């Protein structure tokens, strides 16, 4: 029995030590990578300066052609991330400021994310490699379910989020394989015209959003001009009631929902194609240049 217990103890020690070593190795690799996604780009950079930063979900990533701003001499970058909720967007902004980013204006797409205070498991997972390295990330997530396991059990956060930060993604980071997330100043173009497009937002209702309130507070504290907007939906989307009611919750949000409507400008009902995004971005750019968004 004693030999058995000793054997089991050795097995446990080997497992724990292996997990600890793997945790250190994976984390070290992610800390040296800045080519795979926008989170690691921010984590591994500092002292950047921007006239305009675009933040939000895929409806930012696919709608805001930052190149058009840069061509006008307005230094801009699209940090929108597919699937991101305002909670993850708030953390990305915190990390930018932690790394001494200088930002004059933020254009934030809030529209559909005001429907709830939800978070994105997929985007949250991409912050996990840096949990031990950033007090900002730890403080942001210290109240989430399972936080202690993520923080204190070696390699647990990589196992828990294997599809996003597991071996495959670690290997691509190790060999320096570049993704397209950082191309086109962060804008991701969609091609083609969607078919049978319709979407029902009748069950949606904008609400007070904790993360949006936090973003507003951060911007005010750091003297960043925050421009909150809603972006277009396709013509057959039952969305007017939802977007119009945003004003009753947050009067400062600029409503662009009906500025581009024709189906030929959409790749899907909620995402514009290149032609639509170019048209829409030029509308925003023109309003920006002509000081419609007064500080």
Coordinates of N, CA and C in Angstrom, one line a residue, residues 32-170:
X32 N 5.7 36.8 -26.7 CA 6.6 37.2 -27.8 C 6.0 37.3 -29.1
X33 N 4.6 37.2 -29.1 CA 3.9 37.2 -30.4 C 3.1 38.4 -30.5
X34 N 3.0 39.0 -31.7 CA 2.2 40.2 -31.9 C 1.6 40.2 -33.3
X35 N 1.4 39.0 -33.9 CA 1.0 38.9 -35.3 C -0.3 38.1 -35.5
X36 N -0.9 37.7 -34.4 CA -2.1 36.8 -34.5 C -3.4 37.4 -34.2
X37 N -3.5 38.4 -33.3 CA -4.7 39.0 -33.0 C -4.5 40.4 -32.4
X38 N -5.5 41.2 -32.2 CA -5.4 42.5 -31.8 C -5.1 42.6 -30.3
X39 N -5.5 41.6 -29.5 CA -5.2 41.6 -28.1 C -3.7 41.5 -27.8
X40 N -3.1 40.5 -28.5 CA -1.6 40.3 -28.3 C -0.8 41.5 -28.9
X41 N -1.4 42.1 -30.0 CA -0.8 43.2 -30.5 C -0.7 44.4 -29.5
X42 N -1.8 44.6 -28.8 CA -1.7 45.6 -27.8 C -0.8 45.2 -26.6
X43 N -1.0 44.0 -26.2 CA -0.2 43.5 -25.0 C 1.3 43.7 -25.3
X44 N 1.8 43.5 -26.5 CA 3.2 43.5 -26.9 C 3.6 44.8 -27.6
X45 N 2.9 45.8 -27.3 CA 3.3 47.1 -27.9 C 3.1 48.2 -26.8
X46 N 3.7 49.4 -27.1 CA 3.5 50.5 -26.1 C 3.8 51.8 -26.9
X47 N 3.4 52.9 -26.2 CA 3.6 54.2 -26.7 C 3.1 54.5 -28.1
X48 N 2.0 53.9 -28.5 CA 1.4 54.2 -29.7 C 0.5 55.5 -29.6
X49 N 0.4 56.2 -30.7 CA -0.4 57.4 -30.8 C -1.4 57.3 -31.9
X50 N -2.7 57.7 -31.6 CA -3.7 57.6 -32.7 C -4.6 58.8 -32.5
X51 N -5.0 59.4 -33.7 CA -6.0 60.4 -33.7 C -7.4 59.8 -33.5
X52 N -7.6 58.6 -34.1 CA -8.9 57.9 -34.0 C -8.6 56.4 -33.8
X53 N -9.3 55.8 -32.8 CA -9.3 54.4 -32.6 C -10.7 53.9 -32.7
X54 N -10.9 52.9 -33.5 CA -12.3 52.3 -33.6 C -12.3 51.1 -32.7
X55 N -13.4 51.0 -31.9 CA -13.6 49.9 -31.0 C -15.0 49.3 -31.1
X56 N -15.1 48.0 -30.8 CA -16.4 47.4 -30.9 C -16.3 45.9 -31.3
X57 N -17.4 45.4 -31.9 CA -17.5 44.0 -32.3 C -17.1 43.9 -33.8
X58 N -17.6 42.8 -34.4 CA -17.4 42.6 -35.8 C -18.1 43.8 -36.6
X59 N -19.1 44.4 -36.0 CA -19.8 45.5 -36.7 C -18.9 46.8 -36.7
X60 N -17.8 46.7 -36.0 CA -16.7 47.7 -36.1 C -15.7 47.2 -37.1
X61 N -15.3 45.9 -36.8 CA -14.2 45.3 -37.6 C -14.5 45.3 -39.1
X62 N -15.8 45.0 -39.4 CA -16.2 44.9 -40.9 C -16.7 46.2 -41.5
X63 N -16.9 47.2 -40.6 CA -17.6 48.4 -41.1 C -16.7 49.7 -41.2
X64 N -15.6 49.7 -40.5 CA -14.8 50.9 -40.4 C -13.5 50.8 -41.2
X65 N -13.4 51.4 -42.3 CA -12.2 51.3 -43.2 C -11.2 52.4 -42.7
X66 N -10.4 52.0 -41.8 CA -9.4 52.9 -41.2 C -8.5 53.6 -42.2
X67 N -8.2 52.9 -43.3 CA -7.4 53.4 -44.3 C -7.9 54.8 -44.9
X68 N -9.2 54.9 -45.0 CA -9.8 56.2 -45.5 C -9.4 57.3 -44.6
X69 N -9.4 57.1 -43.3 CA -9.0 58.1 -42.3 C -7.5 58.5 -42.5
X70 N -6.7 57.4 -42.6 CA -5.3 57.6 -42.7 C -4.9 58.3 -44.0
X71 N -5.6 58.1 -45.0 CA -5.4 58.8 -46.3 C -5.6 60.3 -46.2
X72 N -6.4 60.7 -45.2 CA -6.7 62.1 -45.0 C -5.8 62.7 -43.9
X73 N -4.8 61.9 -43.5 CA -3.8 62.4 -42.5 C -4.3 62.3 -41.1
X74 N -5.4 61.5 -40.9 CA -5.9 61.2 -39.6 C -5.5 59.8 -39.2
X75 N -4.5 59.7 -38.3 CA -3.9 58.4 -37.9 C -5.0 57.6 -37.2
X76 N -5.4 56.5 -37.8 CA -6.5 55.7 -37.3 C -6.2 54.2 -37.3
X77 N -6.8 53.4 -36.5 CA -6.7 52.0 -36.5 C -8.0 51.4 -36.0
X78 N -8.4 50.2 -36.6 CA -9.6 49.5 -36.3 C -9.3 48.4 -35.3
X79 N -9.6 48.5 -34.0 CA -9.4 47.5 -33.0 C -10.7 46.7 -32.8
X80 N -11.6 46.8 -33.6 CA -12.8 46.0 -33.5 C -12.5 44.5 -33.6
X81 N -13.2 43.7 -32.8 CA -13.0 42.2 -32.8 C -14.3 41.5 -32.9
X82 N -14.3 40.5 -33.8 CA -15.5 39.7 -34.0 C -15.9 39.0 -32.7
X83 N -17.2 39.2 -32.4 CA -17.7 38.5 -31.2 C -17.5 39.3 -29.9
X84 N -16.7 40.3 -30.0 CA -16.5 41.1 -28.7 C -17.7 41.8 -28.2
X85 N -17.9 41.7 -26.9 CA -18.9 42.5 -26.2 C -18.3 43.7 -25.6
X86 N -19.0 44.6 -25.0 CA -18.5 45.8 -24.5 C -17.6 45.5 -23.3
X87 N -17.8 44.4 -22.6 CA -16.9 44.0 -21.5 C -15.5 43.8 -22.0
X88 N -15.3 43.1 -23.1 CA -14.0 42.8 -23.6 C -13.4 44.1 -24.3
X89 N -14.3 44.9 -24.8 CA -13.8 46.2 -25.4 C -13.3 47.1 -24.3
X90 N -13.9 47.1 -23.2 CA -13.5 48.0 -22.1 C -12.1 47.5 -21.6
X91 N -11.9 46.2 -21.6 CA -10.5 45.7 -21.1 C -9.5 46.1 -22.2
X92 N -9.8 46.0 -23.4 CA -8.8 46.3 -24.5 C -8.4 47.8 -24.3
X93 N -9.4 48.7 -24.0 CA -9.0 50.1 -23.8 C -8.1 50.2 -22.6
X94 N -8.4 49.5 -21.5 CA -7.6 49.6 -20.3 C -6.2 49.2 -20.6
X95 N -6.0 48.1 -21.4 CA -4.7 47.7 -21.8 C -3.9 48.7 -22.6
X96 N -4.6 49.3 -23.5 CA -4.0 50.4 -24.3 C -3.4 51.5 -23.5
X97 N -4.2 51.9 -22.5 CA -3.8 53.0 -21.6 C -2.7 52.5 -20.7
X98 N -2.7 51.2 -20.3 CA -1.7 50.6 -19.4 C -0.4 50.7 -20.2
X99 N -0.4 50.5 -21.5 CA 0.8 50.5 -22.4 C 1.1 51.9 -23.0
X100 N 0.5 52.9 -22.3 CA 0.8 54.3 -22.6 C 0.4 54.7 -24.1
X101 N -0.7 54.2 -24.5 CA -1.2 54.7 -25.8 C -1.8 56.1 -25.6
X102 N -1.5 56.9 -26.6 CA -2.1 58.3 -26.6 C -3.2 58.3 -27.7
X103 N -4.4 58.5 -27.2 CA -5.6 58.4 -28.1 C -6.4 59.7 -28.0
X104 N -6.7 60.3 -29.1 CA -7.5 61.6 -29.1 C -9.0 61.3 -29.1
X105 N -9.3 60.4 -30.0 CA -10.8 60.1 -30.2 C -11.0 58.6 -30.3
X106 N -12.1 58.1 -29.7 CA -12.5 56.8 -29.9 C -13.9 56.8 -30.6
X107 N -14.1 56.0 -31.7 CA -15.4 55.8 -32.3 C -15.8 54.4 -31.9
X108 N -16.8 54.3 -31.1 CA -17.2 53.0 -30.5 C -18.6 52.6 -31.0
X109 N -18.7 51.4 -31.6 CA -20.0 50.9 -32.0 C -20.6 50.2 -30.8
X110 N -21.7 50.7 -30.4 CA -22.4 50.1 -29.2 C -23.7 49.4 -29.5
X111 N -24.3 49.7 -30.6 CA -25.7 49.3 -30.9 C -26.2 48.0 -30.3
X112 N -25.9 46.9 -31.0 CA -26.5 45.6 -30.5 C -26.0 45.2 -29.2
X113 N -24.9 45.6 -28.8 CA -24.3 45.2 -27.5 C -25.0 45.9 -26.3
X114 N -25.8 46.8 -26.6 CA -26.6 47.5 -25.5 C -27.8 46.6 -25.1
X115 N -28.0 45.5 -25.8 CA -29.1 44.7 -25.5 C -29.0 43.9 -24.2
X116 N -27.7 43.7 -23.8 CA -27.4 43.0 -22.6 C -26.1 43.3 -22.0
X117 N -25.8 42.8 -20.8 CA -24.5 42.9 -20.2 C -23.7 41.6 -20.3
X118 N -23.9 40.9 -21.4 CA -23.2 39.7 -21.7 C -21.7 39.8 -21.9
X119 N -21.0 38.7 -21.9 CA -19.6 38.7 -22.3 C -19.4 37.7 -23.4
X120 N -18.2 37.7 -24.0 CA -17.9 36.8 -25.1 C -16.9 35.8 -24.5
X121 N -17.2 34.5 -24.4 CA -16.3 33.5 -24.0 C -15.1 33.4 -24.9
X122 N -15.3 33.5 -26.2 CA -14.2 33.4 -27.2 C -13.2 34.5 -27.1
X123 N -13.7 35.7 -27.0 CA -12.8 36.8 -26.9 C -12.1 36.9 -25.5
X124 N -12.9 36.6 -24.4 CA -12.3 36.5 -23.1 C -11.1 35.5 -23.1
X125 N -11.3 34.4 -23.8 CA -10.2 33.4 -23.8 C -8.9 33.9 -24.3
X126 N -8.9 34.9 -25.2 CA -7.7 35.4 -25.8 C -6.9 36.3 -24.8
X127 N -7.6 36.7 -23.7 CA -6.9 37.5 -22.7 C -6.2 36.6 -21.7
X128 N -6.6 35.3 -21.6 CA -6.1 34.4 -20.6 C -4.6 34.1 -20.5
X129 N -3.9 34.1 -21.7 CA -2.5 33.9 -21.6 C -1.7 34.9 -20.8
X130 N -2.3 36.1 -20.6 CA -1.7 37.2 -20.0 C -2.2 37.4 -18.5
X131 N -2.9 36.5 -18.0 CA -3.6 36.7 -16.7 C -2.5 36.9 -15.6
X132 N -1.4 36.2 -15.7 CA -0.4 36.3 -14.6 C 0.5 37.5 -14.9
X133 N 0.4 38.1 -16.1 CA 1.4 39.1 -16.4 C 0.8 40.5 -16.3
X134 N -0.5 40.6 -16.2 CA -1.1 42.0 -16.2 C -2.1 42.1 -15.1
X135 N -1.8 43.1 -14.2 CA -2.7 43.3 -13.1 C -4.0 43.9 -13.6
X136 N -4.0 44.6 -14.8 CA -5.2 45.1 -15.4 C -6.2 44.0 -15.8
X137 N -5.7 42.9 -16.4 CA -6.5 41.8 -16.7 C -7.0 41.1 -15.5
X138 N -6.1 40.9 -14.5 CA -6.6 40.2 -13.2 C -7.7 41.0 -12.6
X139 N -7.5 42.3 -12.5 CA -8.5 43.2 -11.8 C -9.8 43.1 -12.6
X140 N -9.7 43.1 -13.9 CA -10.9 43.1 -14.7 C -11.8 41.8 -14.5
X141 N -11.1 40.7 -14.3 CA -11.7 39.4 -14.3 C -11.8 38.8 -12.9
X142 N -11.4 39.5 -11.9 CA -11.3 38.9 -10.5 C -12.7 38.4 -10.0
X143 N -13.8 38.9 -10.5 CA -15.1 38.5 -10.0 C -15.8 37.5 -10.9
X144 N -15.2 37.0 -11.9 CA -15.8 36.1 -12.8 C -15.8 34.7 -12.2
X145 N -16.8 33.9 -12.7 CA -16.9 32.5 -12.2 C -15.6 31.7 -12.6
X146 N -15.1 31.0 -11.6 CA -13.9 30.1 -11.8 C -12.6 30.9 -11.9
X147 N -12.6 32.1 -11.4 CA -11.4 33.0 -11.5 C -10.2 32.3 -10.8
X148 N -10.4 31.8 -9.6 CA -9.3 31.2 -8.8 C -8.7 30.0 -9.5
X149 N -9.5 29.2 -10.2 CA -8.9 28.1 -10.9 C -8.1 28.6 -12.1
X150 N -8.6 29.6 -12.8 CA -7.8 30.1 -13.9 C -6.5 30.7 -13.5
X151 N -6.5 31.3 -12.3 CA -5.3 32.0 -11.9 C -4.3 31.1 -11.2
X152 N -4.8 30.1 -10.4 CA -3.9 29.4 -9.6 C -3.6 28.0 -10.0
X153 N -4.4 27.4 -10.9 CA -4.1 26.0 -11.3 C -3.3 26.1 -12.6
X154 N -2.0 25.6 -12.5 CA -1.2 25.7 -13.7 C -1.8 25.0 -14.9
X155 N -1.7 25.8 -16.0 CA -2.1 25.3 -17.4 C -3.7 25.1 -17.5
X156 N -4.4 25.4 -16.4 CA -5.9 25.1 -16.5 C -6.5 26.1 -17.5
X157 N -6.1 27.3 -17.5 CA -6.7 28.3 -18.4 C -6.5 27.9 -19.9
X158 N -5.4 27.3 -20.2 CA -5.1 26.8 -21.6 C -6.0 25.6 -21.9
X159 N -6.2 24.7 -21.0 CA -7.0 23.6 -21.2 C -8.5 24.0 -21.4
X160 N -8.9 24.9 -20.5 CA -10.3 25.4 -20.5 C -10.6 26.1 -21.8
X161 N -9.6 26.7 -22.4 CA -9.9 27.5 -23.6 C -9.1 27.0 -24.8
X162 N -9.0 25.7 -24.9 CA -8.2 25.1 -25.9 C -8.4 25.5 -27.3
X163 N -9.7 25.7 -27.7 CA -10.0 26.1 -29.0 C -9.4 27.4 -29.4
X164 N -9.2 28.3 -28.5 CA -8.7 29.7 -28.8 C -7.2 29.8 -28.5
X165 N -6.7 29.2 -27.4 CA -5.3 29.4 -27.0 C -4.6 28.1 -26.7
X166 N -5.1 27.0 -27.3 CA -4.5 25.7 -27.1 C -3.2 25.5 -28.0
X167 N -2.9 24.3 -28.3 CA -1.7 23.9 -29.0 C -1.6 24.6 -30.4
X168 N -2.6 24.5 -31.1 CA -2.6 25.0 -32.5 C -2.3 26.5 -32.5
X169 N -3.0 27.3 -31.7 CA -2.7 28.7 -31.7 C -1.3 29.0 -31.1
X170 N -0.9 28.2 -30.1 CA 0.4 28.4 -29.5 C 1.5 28.1 -30.6

